[in-house]
GROMACS .gro file of C-alpha atoms in nm:
model
  233
    1UNK     CA    1   0.000   0.000   0.000
    2UNK     CA    2   0.136   0.341  -0.110
    3UNK     CA    3   0.168   0.621   0.137
    4UNK     CA    4   0.030   0.965   0.033
    5UNK     CA    5   0.292   1.229   0.036
    6UNK     CA    6   0.183   1.493   0.294
    7UNK     CA    7   0.329   1.770   0.077
    8UNK     CA    8   0.122   1.656  -0.224
    9UNK     CA    9  -0.192   1.647  -0.009
   10UNK     CA   10  -0.121   1.998   0.115
   11UNK     CA   11  -0.072   2.126  -0.242
   12UNK     CA   12  -0.409   1.981  -0.351
   13UNK     CA   13  -0.582   2.146  -0.056
   14UNK     CA   14  -0.435   2.488  -0.140
   15UNK     CA   15  -0.523   2.443  -0.508
   16UNK     CA   16  -0.886   2.362  -0.423
   17UNK     CA   17  -0.898   2.658  -0.184
   18UNK     CA   18  -0.764   2.894  -0.452
   19UNK     CA   19  -1.017   2.763  -0.707
   20UNK     CA   20  -1.303   2.813  -0.459
   21UNK     CA   21  -1.187   3.170  -0.385
   22UNK     CA   22  -1.169   3.250  -0.758
   23UNK     CA   23  -1.519   3.106  -0.814
   24UNK     CA   24  -1.651   3.306  -0.517
   25UNK     CA   25  -1.495   3.628  -0.653
   26UNK     CA   26  -1.644   3.567  -0.999
   27UNK     CA   27  -1.990   3.505  -0.851
   28UNK     CA   28  -1.957   3.817  -0.634
   29UNK     CA   29  -1.863   4.031  -0.936
   30UNK     CA   30  -2.156   3.895  -1.139
   31UNK     CA   31  -2.396   3.967  -0.852
   32UNK     CA   32  -2.259   4.321  -0.808
   33UNK     CA   33  -2.290   4.397  -1.180
   34UNK     CA   34  -2.646   4.264  -1.188
   35UNK     CA   35  -2.733   4.477  -0.887
   36UNK     CA   36  -2.582   4.789  -1.050
   37UNK     CA   37  -2.771   4.726  -1.374
   38UNK     CA   38  -3.093   4.686  -1.179
   39UNK     CA   39  -3.026   5.010  -0.990
   40UNK     CA   40  -2.948   5.193  -1.316
   41UNK     CA   41  -3.265   5.056  -1.477
   42UNK     CA   42  -3.467   5.167  -1.175
   43UNK     CA   43  -3.305   5.512  -1.184
   44UNK     CA   44  -3.370   5.548  -1.558
   45UNK     CA   45  -3.727   5.435  -1.507
   46UNK     CA   46  -3.780   5.690  -1.229
   47UNK     CA   47  -3.607   5.961  -1.435
   48UNK     CA   48  -3.829   5.886  -1.737
   49UNK     CA   49  -4.138   5.899  -1.515
   50UNK     CA   50  -4.032   6.237  -1.376
   51UNK     CA   51  -3.974   6.372  -1.729
   52UNK     CA   52  -4.316   6.248  -1.843
   53UNK     CA   53  -4.482   6.404  -1.540
   54UNK     CA   54  -4.296   6.734  -1.590
   55UNK     CA   55  -4.398   6.739  -1.959
   56UNK     CA   56  -4.758   6.665  -1.862
   57UNK     CA   57  -4.757   6.941  -1.598
   58UNK     CA   58  -4.600   7.183  -1.850
   59UNK     CA   59  -4.878   7.111  -2.100
   60UNK     CA   60  -5.142   7.158  -1.830
   61UNK     CA   61  -4.986   7.491  -1.728
   62UNK     CA   62  -4.971   7.603  -2.091
   63UNK     CA   63  -5.336   7.509  -2.149
   64UNK     CA   64  -5.437   7.703  -1.837
   65UNK     CA   65  -5.250   8.012  -1.958
   66UNK     CA   66  -5.416   7.991  -2.301
   67UNK     CA   67  -5.762   7.971  -2.141
   68UNK     CA   68  -5.688   8.283  -1.934
   69UNK     CA   69  -5.566   8.460  -2.250
   70UNK     CA   70  -5.888   8.378  -2.438
   71UNK     CA   71  -6.090   8.505  -2.142
   72UNK     CA   72  -5.892   8.832  -2.141
   73UNK     CA   73  -5.944   8.867  -2.516
   74UNK     CA   74  -6.319   8.907  -2.463
   75UNK     CA   75  -6.257   9.251  -2.311
   76UNK     CA   76  -6.084   9.373  -2.629
   77UNK     CA   77  -6.242   9.559  -2.919
   78UNK     CA   78  -6.290   9.309  -3.206
   79UNK     CA   79  -6.255   9.408  -3.571
   80UNK     CA   80  -6.332   9.133  -3.824
   81UNK     CA   81  -6.204   9.100  -4.179
   82UNK     CA   82  -6.467   8.864  -4.318
   83UNK     CA   83  -6.302   8.838  -4.660
   84UNK     CA   84  -5.965   8.722  -4.524
   85UNK     CA   85  -6.111   8.552  -4.214
   86UNK     CA   86  -5.878   8.748  -3.985
   87UNK     CA   87  -5.964   8.898  -3.646
   88UNK     CA   88  -5.801   9.209  -3.498
   89UNK     CA   89  -5.815   9.273  -3.123
   90UNK     CA   90  -5.744   9.616  -2.975
   91UNK     CA   91  -5.747   9.735  -2.616
   92UNK     CA   92  -6.060   9.947  -2.570
   93UNK     CA   93  -5.845  10.245  -2.467
   94UNK     CA   94  -5.673  10.269  -2.807
   95UNK     CA   95  -5.754  10.578  -3.017
   96UNK     CA   96  -5.990  10.533  -3.306
   97UNK     CA   97  -5.802  10.748  -3.558
   98UNK     CA   98  -5.439  10.794  -3.663
   99UNK     CA   99  -5.425  11.173  -3.623
  100UNK     CA  100  -5.295  11.167  -3.266
  101UNK     CA  101  -4.956  11.105  -3.104
  102UNK     CA  102  -4.981  10.749  -2.982
  103UNK     CA  103  -4.826  10.402  -2.999
  104UNK     CA  104  -5.002  10.076  -2.920
  105UNK     CA  105  -4.980   9.703  -2.994
  106UNK     CA  106  -5.275   9.494  -3.108
  107UNK     CA  107  -5.339   9.123  -3.154
  108UNK     CA  108  -5.408   8.950  -3.485
  109UNK     CA  109  -5.575   8.608  -3.506
  110UNK     CA  110  -5.533   8.407  -3.826
  111UNK     CA  111  -5.628   8.036  -3.835
  112UNK     CA  112  -5.617   8.022  -3.452
  113UNK     CA  113  -5.260   8.159  -3.452
  114UNK     CA  114  -5.204   8.481  -3.258
  115UNK     CA  115  -4.937   8.738  -3.331
  116UNK     CA  116  -4.867   9.103  -3.249
  117UNK     CA  117  -4.856   9.419  -3.453
  118UNK     CA  118  -4.762   9.770  -3.337
  119UNK     CA  119  -4.905  10.103  -3.450
  120UNK     CA  120  -4.684  10.415  -3.436
  121UNK     CA  121  -4.865  10.747  -3.484
  122UNK     CA  122  -4.717  11.096  -3.511
  123UNK     CA  123  -4.914  11.424  -3.531
  124UNK     CA  124  -4.777  11.778  -3.570
  125UNK     CA  125  -4.793  12.098  -3.774
  126UNK     CA  126  -4.497  12.008  -3.997
  127UNK     CA  127  -4.368  11.698  -4.171
  128UNK     CA  128  -4.085  11.485  -4.035
  129UNK     CA  129  -4.089  11.224  -4.312
  130UNK     CA  130  -4.011  10.960  -4.049
  131UNK     CA  131  -3.795  10.667  -4.154
  132UNK     CA  132  -3.664  10.536  -3.821
  133UNK     CA  133  -3.793  10.480  -3.467
  134UNK     CA  134  -3.603  10.459  -3.136
  135UNK     CA  135  -3.739  10.344  -2.800
  136UNK     CA  136  -3.560  10.438  -2.479
  137UNK     CA  137  -3.638  10.288  -2.135
  138UNK     CA  138  -3.509  10.463  -1.824
  139UNK     CA  139  -3.227  10.625  -2.023
  140UNK     CA  140  -3.126  10.316  -2.221
  141UNK     CA  141  -3.210  10.239  -2.584
  142UNK     CA  142  -3.394   9.904  -2.601
  143UNK     CA  143  -3.502   9.899  -2.965
  144UNK     CA  144  -3.464  10.081  -3.294
  145UNK     CA  145  -3.594  10.003  -3.638
  146UNK     CA  146  -3.657  10.144  -3.983
  147UNK     CA  147  -4.016  10.180  -4.100
  148UNK     CA  148  -4.220  10.299  -4.396
  149UNK     CA  149  -4.470  10.561  -4.278
  150UNK     CA  150  -4.797  10.660  -4.444
  151UNK     CA  151  -4.892  11.030  -4.439
  152UNK     CA  152  -5.195  11.257  -4.449
  153UNK     CA  153  -5.289  11.613  -4.360
  154UNK     CA  154  -5.590  11.834  -4.295
  155UNK     CA  155  -5.660  12.181  -4.156
  156UNK     CA  156  -5.294  12.274  -4.124
  157UNK     CA  157  -5.208  11.956  -3.927
  158UNK     CA  158  -5.013  11.656  -4.053
  159UNK     CA  159  -4.992  11.297  -3.934
  160UNK     CA  160  -4.763  11.009  -4.016
  161UNK     CA  161  -4.817  10.649  -3.910
  162UNK     CA  162  -4.667  10.302  -3.947
  163UNK     CA  163  -4.811   9.958  -3.874
  164UNK     CA  164  -4.538   9.701  -3.800
  165UNK     CA  165  -4.541   9.329  -3.734
  166UNK     CA  166  -4.374   9.254  -3.401
  167UNK     CA  167  -4.093   8.999  -3.428
  168UNK     CA  168  -4.009   8.774  -3.132
  169UNK     CA  169  -3.686   8.968  -3.074
  170UNK     CA  170  -3.895   9.280  -2.994
  171UNK     CA  171  -4.103   9.110  -2.720
  172UNK     CA  172  -3.846   9.161  -2.437
  173UNK     CA  173  -3.836   9.533  -2.524
  174UNK     CA  174  -4.215   9.547  -2.491
  175UNK     CA  175  -4.193   9.384  -2.148
  176UNK     CA  176  -3.946   9.655  -2.044
  177UNK     CA  177  -4.169   9.927  -2.191
  178UNK     CA  178  -4.473   9.810  -1.998
  179UNK     CA  179  -4.288   9.808  -1.664
  180UNK     CA  180  -4.064  10.114  -1.700
  181UNK     CA  181  -4.102  10.439  -1.510
  182UNK     CA  182  -3.999  10.653  -1.808
  183UNK     CA  183  -4.025  10.555  -2.174
  184UNK     CA  184  -3.923  10.788  -2.456
  185UNK     CA  185  -3.978  10.752  -2.828
  186UNK     CA  186  -3.781  10.927  -3.100
  187UNK     CA  187  -3.906  10.964  -3.457
  188UNK     CA  188  -3.615  11.033  -3.690
  189UNK     CA  189  -3.681  11.198  -4.027
  190UNK     CA  190  -3.476  11.307  -4.326
  191UNK     CA  191  -3.346  11.620  -4.150
  192UNK     CA  192  -3.505  11.643  -3.806
  193UNK     CA  193  -3.625  11.426  -3.521
  194UNK     CA  194  -3.893  11.452  -3.256
  195UNK     CA  195  -3.884  11.305  -2.902
  196UNK     CA  196  -4.164  11.257  -2.653
  197UNK     CA  197  -4.241  11.062  -2.334
  198UNK     CA  198  -4.500  10.782  -2.348
  199UNK     CA  199  -4.810  10.841  -2.137
  200UNK     CA  200  -4.932  10.613  -1.859
  201UNK     CA  201  -5.228  10.529  -2.082
  202UNK     CA  202  -4.997  10.403  -2.357
  203UNK     CA  203  -4.795  10.193  -2.111
  204UNK     CA  204  -5.117  10.048  -1.968
  205UNK     CA  205  -5.236   9.945  -2.315
  206UNK     CA  206  -4.896   9.793  -2.396
  207UNK     CA  207  -4.896   9.595  -2.070
  208UNK     CA  208  -5.252   9.463  -2.108
  209UNK     CA  209  -5.214   9.369  -2.476
  210UNK     CA  210  -4.873   9.209  -2.423
  211UNK     CA  211  -4.995   9.002  -2.127
  212UNK     CA  212  -5.293   8.875  -2.325
  213UNK     CA  213  -5.078   8.791  -2.629
  214UNK     CA  214  -4.829   8.596  -2.414
  215UNK     CA  215  -5.108   8.405  -2.240
  216UNK     CA  216  -5.266   8.313  -2.575
  217UNK     CA  217  -4.932   8.153  -2.666
  218UNK     CA  218  -4.894   7.973  -2.332
  219UNK     CA  219  -4.626   8.213  -2.207
  220UNK     CA  220  -4.587   8.467  -1.928
  221UNK     CA  221  -4.377   8.781  -1.889
  222UNK     CA  222  -4.157   8.628  -1.616
  223UNK     CA  223  -4.037   8.354  -1.852
  224UNK     CA  224  -3.966   8.618  -2.119
  225UNK     CA  225  -3.762   8.830  -1.875
  226UNK     CA  226  -3.571   8.524  -1.752
  227UNK     CA  227  -3.487   8.417  -2.107
  228UNK     CA  228  -3.384   8.773  -2.198
  229UNK     CA  229  -3.151   8.797  -1.897
  230UNK     CA  230  -2.992   8.457  -1.973
  231UNK     CA  231  -2.927   8.556  -2.335
  232UNK     CA  232  -2.767   8.884  -2.233
  233UNK     CA  233  -2.536   8.741  -1.960
   0.00000   0.00000   0.00000
């Protein structure tokens, strides 16, 4: 009968022990990876749910703002163009005629889409032949633009007026106009210019019309101001 070498027996024991340790480490790594994947999947699932809920809440908020805007619109003066199927909405405080110094925005509805236009009116005893407009808020220019003005006269008085579509880049300036303490407008002509300060009535009309327009598009003035500040920082 052969005797087992104690050293050989010891080597086999260590070899088995090493194999068991390696197997245990492999199983532990697999378990850890599975756990991490499960955690990541759960996190992604929760994150997706939050995004869906935020999107849903955003749509609800937007719908609520639009409803408020449509309610506000009922207080405006409505002018219908039945041939073009276009509606024009003006604040009831706006002047009826163009022969007075005044500026005001108004809302246009075309195929359930709302956009803004702005009327600039100048009245005096002599022509300026206006070709450019500047708006200044609290001592700082916030907008300037070229414009084609129509003209008329009667009884020794003249008036010039322009009707401009408001681009999105002009909206932040309107927000500033509606909230400013002092707003000045300059009409620049071929040789001369004329400056004046906007009245409280004009600023009130601008504020009311702007608010209603923003609501109709699911927006509010705070979001406009925030976006304007971010873009200018």
